[in-house]
CSV table of C-alpha atoms in Angstrom, one decimal:
chain,number,residue,atom,x,y,z
A,23,MET,CA,3.6,-15.7,-12.5
A,24,LYS,CA,5.0,-12.2,-12.5
A,25,ARG,CA,4.6,-9.3,-14.9
A,26,ARG,CA,6.9,-6.5,-15.6
A,27,LEU,CA,4.9,-3.1,-15.7
A,28,ILE,CA,6.7,-1.6,-18.6
A,29,SER,CA,6.1,-4.4,-20.9
A,30,VAL,CA,2.6,-3.7,-21.3
A,31,LEU,CA,2.7,-0.1,-21.4
A,32,ALA,CA,3.3,-0.1,-25.2
A,33,ALA,CA,-0.3,-1.2,-25.7
A,34,ALA,CA,-1.7,1.4,-23.1
A,35,SER,CA,-3.5,3.4,-26.0
A,36,MET,CA,-5.6,0.3,-26.7
A,37,LEU,CA,-6.4,-0.2,-22.8
A,38,GLY,CA,-9.3,1.2,-21.0
A,39,LEU,CA,-7.3,1.8,-17.5
A,40,ALA,CA,-6.8,2.7,-14.0
A,41,ALA,CA,-3.7,1.6,2.8
A,42,CYS,CA,-7.3,2.3,4.1
A,43,GLY,CA,-10.1,4.9,4.9
A,44,SER,CA,-12.9,7.1,3.6
A,45,GLY,CA,-13.3,10.9,3.2
A,46,SER,CA,-12.1,13.7,0.9
A,47,PRO,CA,-8.5,14.2,-0.2
A,48,SER,CA,-6.5,16.7,2.1
A,49,SER,CA,-4.1,18.9,0.1
A,50,THR,CA,-0.6,19.8,1.6
A,51,GLY,CA,-0.2,22.5,-1.1
A,52,GLY,CA,-2.3,24.9,-3.5
A,53,GLY,CA,-4.9,24.0,-5.9
A,54,THR,CA,-4.8,20.9,-8.2
A,55,ALA,CA,-4.3,21.2,-11.9
A,56,PRO,CA,-4.1,17.6,-13.2
A,57,ALA,CA,-2.1,17.0,-16.2
A,58,THR,CA,-2.8,20.4,-17.8
A,59,GLY,CA,0.3,22.1,-17.8
A,60,GLY,CA,0.8,25.4,-16.0
A,61,GLY,CA,4.0,24.0,-14.1
A,62,GLU,CA,7.7,24.7,-14.6
A,63,ALA,CA,8.4,25.8,-18.1
A,64,GLY,CA,8.3,22.7,-20.5
A,65,LEU,CA,7.0,20.4,-17.9
A,66,THR,CA,3.6,18.8,-17.6
A,67,LYS,CA,2.0,19.2,-14.1
A,68,VAL,CA,0.6,15.9,-12.8
A,69,SER,CA,-1.2,15.7,-9.5
A,70,VAL,CA,-0.8,12.3,-7.3
A,71,GLY,CA,-2.5,11.5,-4.3
A,72,VAL,CA,-0.4,9.9,-1.6
A,73,ILE,CA,-0.6,8.7,2.0
A,74,PRO,CA,1.9,10.1,4.3
A,75,ILE,CA,3.5,6.6,5.3
A,76,VAL,CA,6.9,4.8,4.8
A,77,ASP,CA,5.3,3.1,1.6
A,78,CYS,CA,5.2,6.1,-0.4
A,79,ALA,CA,8.8,7.2,0.2
A,80,PRO,CA,9.9,6.1,-3.5
A,81,ILE,CA,7.6,8.9,-5.0
A,82,TYR,CA,9.3,11.7,-3.0
A,83,LEU,CA,12.9,10.1,-3.5
A,84,GLY,CA,12.1,9.8,-7.4
A,85,ASP,CA,11.0,13.5,-7.4
A,86,LYS,CA,14.1,14.6,-5.5
A,87,GLN,CA,16.4,12.6,-8.0
A,88,GLY,CA,14.6,14.3,-11.0
A,89,PHE,CA,13.2,11.0,-12.5
A,90,PHE,CA,9.8,12.6,-13.0
A,91,LYS,CA,11.3,15.7,-14.7
A,92,GLU,CA,13.5,13.5,-17.0
A,93,GLU,CA,10.0,12.5,-18.3
A,94,GLY,CA,8.6,16.0,-18.6
A,95,LEU,CA,6.5,15.8,-15.7
A,96,GLU,CA,6.3,18.2,-12.6
A,97,LEU,CA,4.6,16.4,-9.7
A,98,ASP,CA,2.0,17.8,-7.5
A,99,ILE,CA,2.1,15.5,-4.5
A,100,GLU,CA,-1.1,15.6,-2.1
A,101,THR,CA,-2.0,13.6,0.9
A,102,ALA,CA,-5.1,12.2,2.0
A,103,THR,CA,-6.0,10.0,5.1
A,104,GLY,CA,-5.9,6.6,3.3
A,105,GLY,CA,-6.1,4.7,0.1
A,106,ALA,CA,-10.1,4.6,0.0
A,107,ALA,CA,-10.1,8.3,0.7
A,108,ILE,CA,-7.9,8.9,-2.5
A,109,VAL,CA,-10.1,6.8,-4.8
A,110,PRO,CA,-12.8,9.4,-5.0
A,111,GLY,CA,-10.2,12.0,-6.0
A,112,VAL,CA,-9.0,9.9,-9.0
A,113,VAL,CA,-12.6,9.3,-10.0
A,114,SER,CA,-13.4,13.0,-9.8
A,115,GLY,CA,-10.2,14.0,-11.8
A,116,SER,CA,-8.6,15.6,-8.7
A,117,PHE,CA,-5.8,13.5,-9.0
A,118,ASP,CA,-4.4,12.1,-12.2
A,119,PHE,CA,-2.7,9.2,-10.3
A,120,ALA,CA,-2.9,7.9,-6.7
A,121,PHE,CA,-1.6,5.4,-4.2
A,122,SER,CA,-3.7,2.9,-2.4
A,123,ASN,CA,-3.5,-0.5,-1.0
A,124,LEU,CA,-4.8,-3.4,-3.3
A,125,ILE,CA,-7.8,-4.2,-1.5
A,126,SER,CA,-9.2,-0.5,-1.4
A,127,VAL,CA,-8.9,-0.7,-5.3
A,128,MET,CA,-10.4,-4.1,-5.7
A,129,VAL,CA,-13.4,-2.8,-3.7
A,130,ALA,CA,-13.8,0.3,-6.1
A,131,LYS,CA,-13.6,-1.9,-9.2
A,132,ASP,CA,-16.1,-4.5,-7.6
A,133,LYS,CA,-18.5,-1.7,-7.3
A,134,GLY,CA,-18.1,-0.7,-11.0
A,135,LEU,CA,-15.6,2.1,-11.0
A,136,ASP,CA,-13.0,1.8,-14.2
A,137,LEU,CA,-9.5,1.9,-12.0
A,138,LYS,CA,-6.5,-0.2,-12.8
A,139,PHE,CA,-3.0,-0.1,-11.2
A,140,VAL,CA,-0.1,1.4,-13.3
A,141,ALA,CA,3.0,0.8,-10.9
A,142,ASN,CA,3.8,-1.4,-8.1
A,143,GLY,CA,4.1,0.8,-4.7
A,144,ALA,CA,5.2,-1.6,-1.8
A,145,SER,CA,5.3,-5.3,-1.0
A,146,THR,CA,5.8,-7.5,2.0
A,147,THR,CA,9.5,-8.3,3.1
A,148,GLY,CA,8.6,-12.0,2.8
A,149,GLU,CA,10.3,-12.4,6.2
A,150,GLU,CA,8.2,-13.6,9.0
A,151,GLY,CA,8.8,-11.7,12.3
A,152,LYS,CA,10.7,-8.9,10.2
A,153,ASP,CA,7.8,-7.4,8.1
A,154,ILE,CA,6.3,-4.1,7.9
A,155,GLY,CA,3.1,-5.3,9.7
A,156,GLY,CA,1.9,-7.9,12.1
A,157,VAL,CA,-0.4,-8.9,14.7
A,158,VAL,CA,0.8,-8.0,18.1
A,159,VAL,CA,-0.3,-9.3,21.5
A,160,PRO,CA,0.5,-8.0,24.9
A,161,ALA,CA,3.1,-9.8,27.4
A,162,GLY,CA,1.6,-12.8,29.1
A,163,SER,CA,-1.1,-13.3,26.5
A,164,ASP,CA,-2.3,-17.0,25.9
A,165,ILE,CA,-2.3,-16.2,22.1
A,166,GLN,CA,0.5,-18.1,20.5
A,167,SER,CA,-0.4,-18.2,16.9
A,168,ALA,CA,-3.0,-16.9,14.4
A,169,LYS,CA,-5.6,-19.8,15.2
A,170,ASP,CA,-5.7,-18.7,18.8
A,171,LEU,CA,-7.1,-15.2,17.4
A,172,ALA,CA,-10.6,-17.0,16.9
A,173,GLY,CA,-12.8,-15.5,19.6
A,174,LYS,CA,-10.7,-12.6,20.4
A,175,THR,CA,-11.1,-9.0,19.6
A,176,VAL,CA,-8.7,-7.7,17.2
A,177,SER,CA,-8.2,-4.1,16.1
A,178,VAL,CA,-7.4,-3.2,12.5
A,179,ASN,CA,-7.4,0.4,11.0
A,180,ASN,CA,-10.4,-0.1,8.9
A,181,LEU,CA,-12.9,-2.9,8.4
A,182,SER,CA,-13.4,-4.8,5.3
A,183,ASN,CA,-10.0,-4.0,4.0
A,184,ILE,CA,-6.5,-5.5,3.7
A,185,GLY,CA,-6.0,-6.0,7.4
A,186,ASP,CA,-9.0,-8.1,8.4
A,187,THR,CA,-8.8,-9.9,5.1
A,188,THR,CA,-5.4,-11.1,5.4
A,189,ILE,CA,-5.8,-11.9,9.1
A,190,LYS,CA,-8.8,-14.2,8.4
A,191,SER,CA,-6.9,-16.0,5.7
A,192,VAL,CA,-4.0,-16.7,7.9
A,193,ILE,CA,-6.2,-17.7,11.0
A,194,GLU,CA,-7.9,-20.3,8.7
A,195,LYS,CA,-4.5,-21.5,7.1
A,196,ASP,CA,-3.6,-22.0,10.9
A,197,GLY,CA,-6.6,-24.3,11.7
A,198,GLY,CA,-8.5,-21.7,13.3
A,199,ASP,CA,-12.2,-20.3,12.8
A,200,PRO,CA,-11.8,-16.8,10.9
A,201,ASN,CA,-15.7,-16.0,11.5
A,202,GLY,CA,-15.1,-16.2,15.3
A,203,VAL,CA,-12.9,-13.1,15.3
A,204,LYS,CA,-14.5,-9.7,16.5
A,205,PHE,CA,-12.6,-7.0,14.5
A,206,VAL,CA,-12.6,-3.3,15.8
A,207,GLU,CA,-11.3,-0.4,14.1
A,208,VAL,CA,-8.1,1.5,15.9
A,209,ASP,CA,-5.8,3.7,14.1
A,210,PHE,CA,-2.4,2.4,13.9
A,211,PRO,CA,-1.0,5.4,16.1
A,212,ASP,CA,-3.4,4.5,18.9
A,213,ALA,CA,-3.1,0.6,18.6
A,214,PRO,CA,-0.3,0.2,20.9
A,215,ALA,CA,-1.9,2.0,23.7
A,216,ALA,CA,-5.2,0.1,23.1
A,217,LEU,CA,-3.2,-3.0,23.5
A,218,ALA,CA,-1.5,-2.1,26.6
A,219,ASN,CA,-4.8,-0.9,28.1
A,220,LYS,CA,-6.4,-4.3,27.3
A,221,GLN,CA,-9.1,-2.7,24.9
A,222,VAL,CA,-8.2,-5.4,22.6
A,223,ASP,CA,-6.8,-8.7,22.6
A,224,ALA,CA,-4.4,-8.2,19.7
A,225,ALA,CA,-3.6,-5.5,17.4
A,226,TRP,CA,-2.9,-5.4,13.8
A,227,ILE,CA,-0.1,-2.6,13.5
A,228,LEU,CA,2.2,-1.5,10.7
A,229,GLU,CA,5.5,0.2,10.9
A,230,PRO,CA,6.7,2.5,12.5
A,231,PHE,CA,4.1,1.8,15.2
A,232,LEU,CA,4.7,-1.8,15.1
A,233,SER,CA,8.1,-1.5,16.4
A,234,LYS,CA,6.8,0.8,19.3
A,235,ALA,CA,4.4,-1.9,20.2
A,236,VAL,CA,7.2,-4.6,20.4
A,237,ASP,CA,9.5,-2.2,22.3
A,238,GLU,CA,6.8,-1.9,24.8
A,239,GLY,CA,6.5,-5.6,25.5
A,240,GLY,CA,4.4,-6.7,22.8
A,241,THR,CA,4.8,-10.0,20.8
A,242,VAL,CA,4.1,-10.6,16.9
A,243,VAL,CA,2.1,-13.5,16.6
A,244,SER,CA,1.5,-13.4,13.1
A,245,SER,CA,3.0,-11.7,10.2
A,246,ASN,CA,-0.1,-11.8,8.2
A,247,PHE,CA,1.1,-10.4,5.0
A,248,VAL,CA,3.9,-12.9,4.7
A,249,GLU,CA,1.9,-15.7,6.0
A,250,MET,CA,-0.8,-15.0,3.2
A,251,SER,CA,2.0,-15.1,0.6
A,252,PRO,CA,5.8,-14.1,0.9
A,253,GLU,CA,5.2,-12.3,-2.4
A,254,LEU,CA,2.2,-10.2,-1.6
A,255,ASP,CA,2.1,-6.8,-2.9
A,256,ILE,CA,0.4,-4.5,-0.6
A,257,ALA,CA,-0.3,-1.4,-2.5
A,258,GLY,CA,0.4,0.6,-5.8
A,259,TYR,CA,-0.3,3.4,-8.0
A,260,PHE,CA,-3.4,3.7,-10.0
A,261,THR,CA,-5.7,5.8,-12.3
A,262,LYS,CA,-8.8,5.8,-14.3
A,263,GLY,CA,-9.4,4.0,-17.5
A,264,ASP,CA,-9.9,7.2,-19.1
A,265,THR,CA,-6.5,8.3,-18.2
A,266,ILE,CA,-4.8,5.5,-19.8
A,267,SER,CA,-6.9,5.4,-23.0
A,268,GLY,CA,-6.9,9.2,-23.3
A,269,LYS,CA,-3.5,10.1,-22.1
A,270,ALA,CA,-1.2,7.1,-23.1
A,271,ASP,CA,1.8,9.2,-23.4
A,272,LEU,CA,1.4,10.6,-19.9
A,273,THR,CA,0.7,7.2,-18.3
A,274,GLU,CA,3.8,5.7,-19.9
A,275,LYS,CA,5.8,8.7,-18.5
A,276,PHE,CA,4.6,8.5,-15.0
A,277,THR,CA,5.2,4.6,-14.9
A,278,ARG,CA,8.6,4.7,-16.1
A,279,ALA,CA,9.6,7.4,-13.6
A,280,MET,CA,7.7,5.6,-11.0
A,281,ASN,CA,9.4,2.2,-11.7
A,282,LYS,CA,12.8,4.2,-11.7
A,283,SER,CA,11.9,5.4,-8.3
A,284,LEU,CA,11.1,2.0,-6.8
A,285,GLU,CA,14.3,0.6,-7.8
A,286,TYR,CA,16.0,3.6,-6.6
A,287,ALA,CA,14.3,3.4,-3.2
A,288,GLN,CA,15.0,-0.4,-2.8
A,289,GLU,CA,18.8,0.1,-3.5
A,290,HIS,CA,18.9,3.3,-1.1
A,291,PRO,CA,17.3,2.4,2.2
A,292,ASP,CA,19.2,5.0,4.2
A,293,GLU,CA,17.9,7.7,1.7
A,294,VAL,CA,14.3,6.2,2.4
A,295,ARG,CA,14.6,6.7,5.9
A,296,GLU,CA,16.0,10.1,5.5
A,297,ILE,CA,13.4,11.5,3.2
A,298,VAL,CA,10.4,9.8,5.2
A,299,GLY,CA,11.4,12.4,8.0
A,300,THR,CA,10.5,15.3,5.4
A,301,TYR,CA,6.9,14.3,4.9
A,302,THR,CA,5.9,12.7,8.2
A,303,LYS,CA,6.6,13.3,12.0
A,304,ILE,CA,8.4,10.1,12.6
A,305,ASP,CA,11.4,10.8,14.4
A,306,GLU,CA,15.0,10.3,13.3
A,307,ALA,CA,15.6,7.3,16.1
A,308,THR,CA,12.4,5.5,15.0
A,309,ARG,CA,13.3,6.0,11.3
A,310,ALA,CA,16.6,4.2,11.8
A,311,LYS,CA,15.2,0.9,13.1
A,312,MET,CA,11.9,0.5,11.5
A,313,ILE,CA,11.3,-2.2,9.1
A,314,LEU,CA,11.0,-0.8,5.3
A,315,PRO,CA,8.8,-2.6,2.8
A,316,ARG,CA,10.2,-4.0,-0.1
A,317,TYR,CA,9.9,-1.7,-3.3
A,318,ARG,CA,9.8,-3.6,-6.5
A,319,VAL,CA,8.5,-2.9,-10.2
A,320,GLU,CA,6.9,-6.3,-10.7
A,321,PHE,CA,3.4,-7.3,-9.2
A,322,ASP,CA,3.1,-11.1,-8.3
A,323,GLU,CA,0.0,-12.4,-10.0
A,324,ASP,CA,-0.1,-15.4,-7.8
A,325,ALA,CA,-0.2,-13.4,-4.8
A,326,PHE,CA,-2.7,-11.1,-6.2
A,327,LYS,CA,-5.1,-14.1,-6.8
A,328,THR,CA,-4.5,-15.2,-3.4
A,329,LEU,CA,-5.4,-11.9,-1.8
A,330,GLY,CA,-8.4,-11.5,-4.1
A,331,ASP,CA,-9.8,-14.9,-3.6
A,332,ALA,CA,-9.7,-14.3,0.1
A,333,ALA,CA,-11.4,-11.0,0.1
A,334,ALA,CA,-14.3,-12.7,-2.2
A,335,LYS,CA,-14.3,-15.6,0.3
A,336,TYR,CA,-14.7,-13.4,3.3
A,337,GLY,CA,-17.3,-11.0,1.7
A,338,THR,CA,-15.0,-7.8,1.2
A,339,LEU,CA,-15.7,-8.5,-2.5
A,340,SER,CA,-18.7,-9.8,-4.3
A,341,LYS,CA,-16.2,-11.9,-6.5
A,342,ALA,CA,-12.7,-12.5,-7.0
A,343,PRO,CA,-11.1,-9.9,-9.3
A,344,SER,CA,-9.0,-10.6,-12.5
A,345,ALA,CA,-5.3,-9.6,-12.5
A,346,ASP,CA,-5.8,-8.5,-16.2
A,347,ASP,CA,-8.5,-6.2,-15.2
A,348,LEU,CA,-6.7,-4.5,-12.4
A,349,LEU,CA,-2.8,-4.9,-12.9
A,350,PRO,CA,-0.8,-3.4,-15.8
């Protein structure tokens, strides 16, 4: 079952609303002035916390195309180290809205924080072997599929998050023992080297580092997002309950502009690759060949449930989350 984000925003005034590390937001610009005006004449300044990765290209494209200005908003886009690092910024009010993977927000909600998604962010391509992330093994490895990861050391960028949760799920689905894997933290940029130096038996890597690892002789043995669900949504934009209940108009405007940005990004992949070069250090050659996520407006509730159930099953969450509590 799918839900269209815009369809529920009319009821936003009656709602109490809202990739993977911890720490404090790191600004790329000046001080933050969340939704208090003070921007370009006639525009409301809105602070948005993002991660400098390919997944966040739509908001930059939408800003460039003027979709947010059409809604009367001036974006103050600030970067942080990961999804979990952004959560405190939203809770404290430093960010009006922010980007994070689904598990990081599920964990925050599980701990009692009143957060909720207002727009989708990035989804799996749905194609095995052609996804934005995968579990890679070096040449000559005896690991042939997900079940063979049992008893091995596998790197993820953060423990107890979307990486190890999805990997455990696909290992079990493939007939292996998910509890037999030793997960270790290795940042994505360092994962290809860790794999080449045999510090780990396998590495979970996202683009553009995935392409690098494959170019260096690695083999993708599991497209864990796709294997969990070909409709899996990976990340989205979220906010506090107070923002949706107290600033319903602002929330509606941001969501409309963000949805238009997602649709534009999906329809203009060349522009996605180009704009990624303005906020990351990914070189042009790499941008040209890397696999892009799917950008779409809808969240898939069945895939959300599959992910949430797995997170609860493997101990990342105390209980499975409700789509009604977290999705628009």
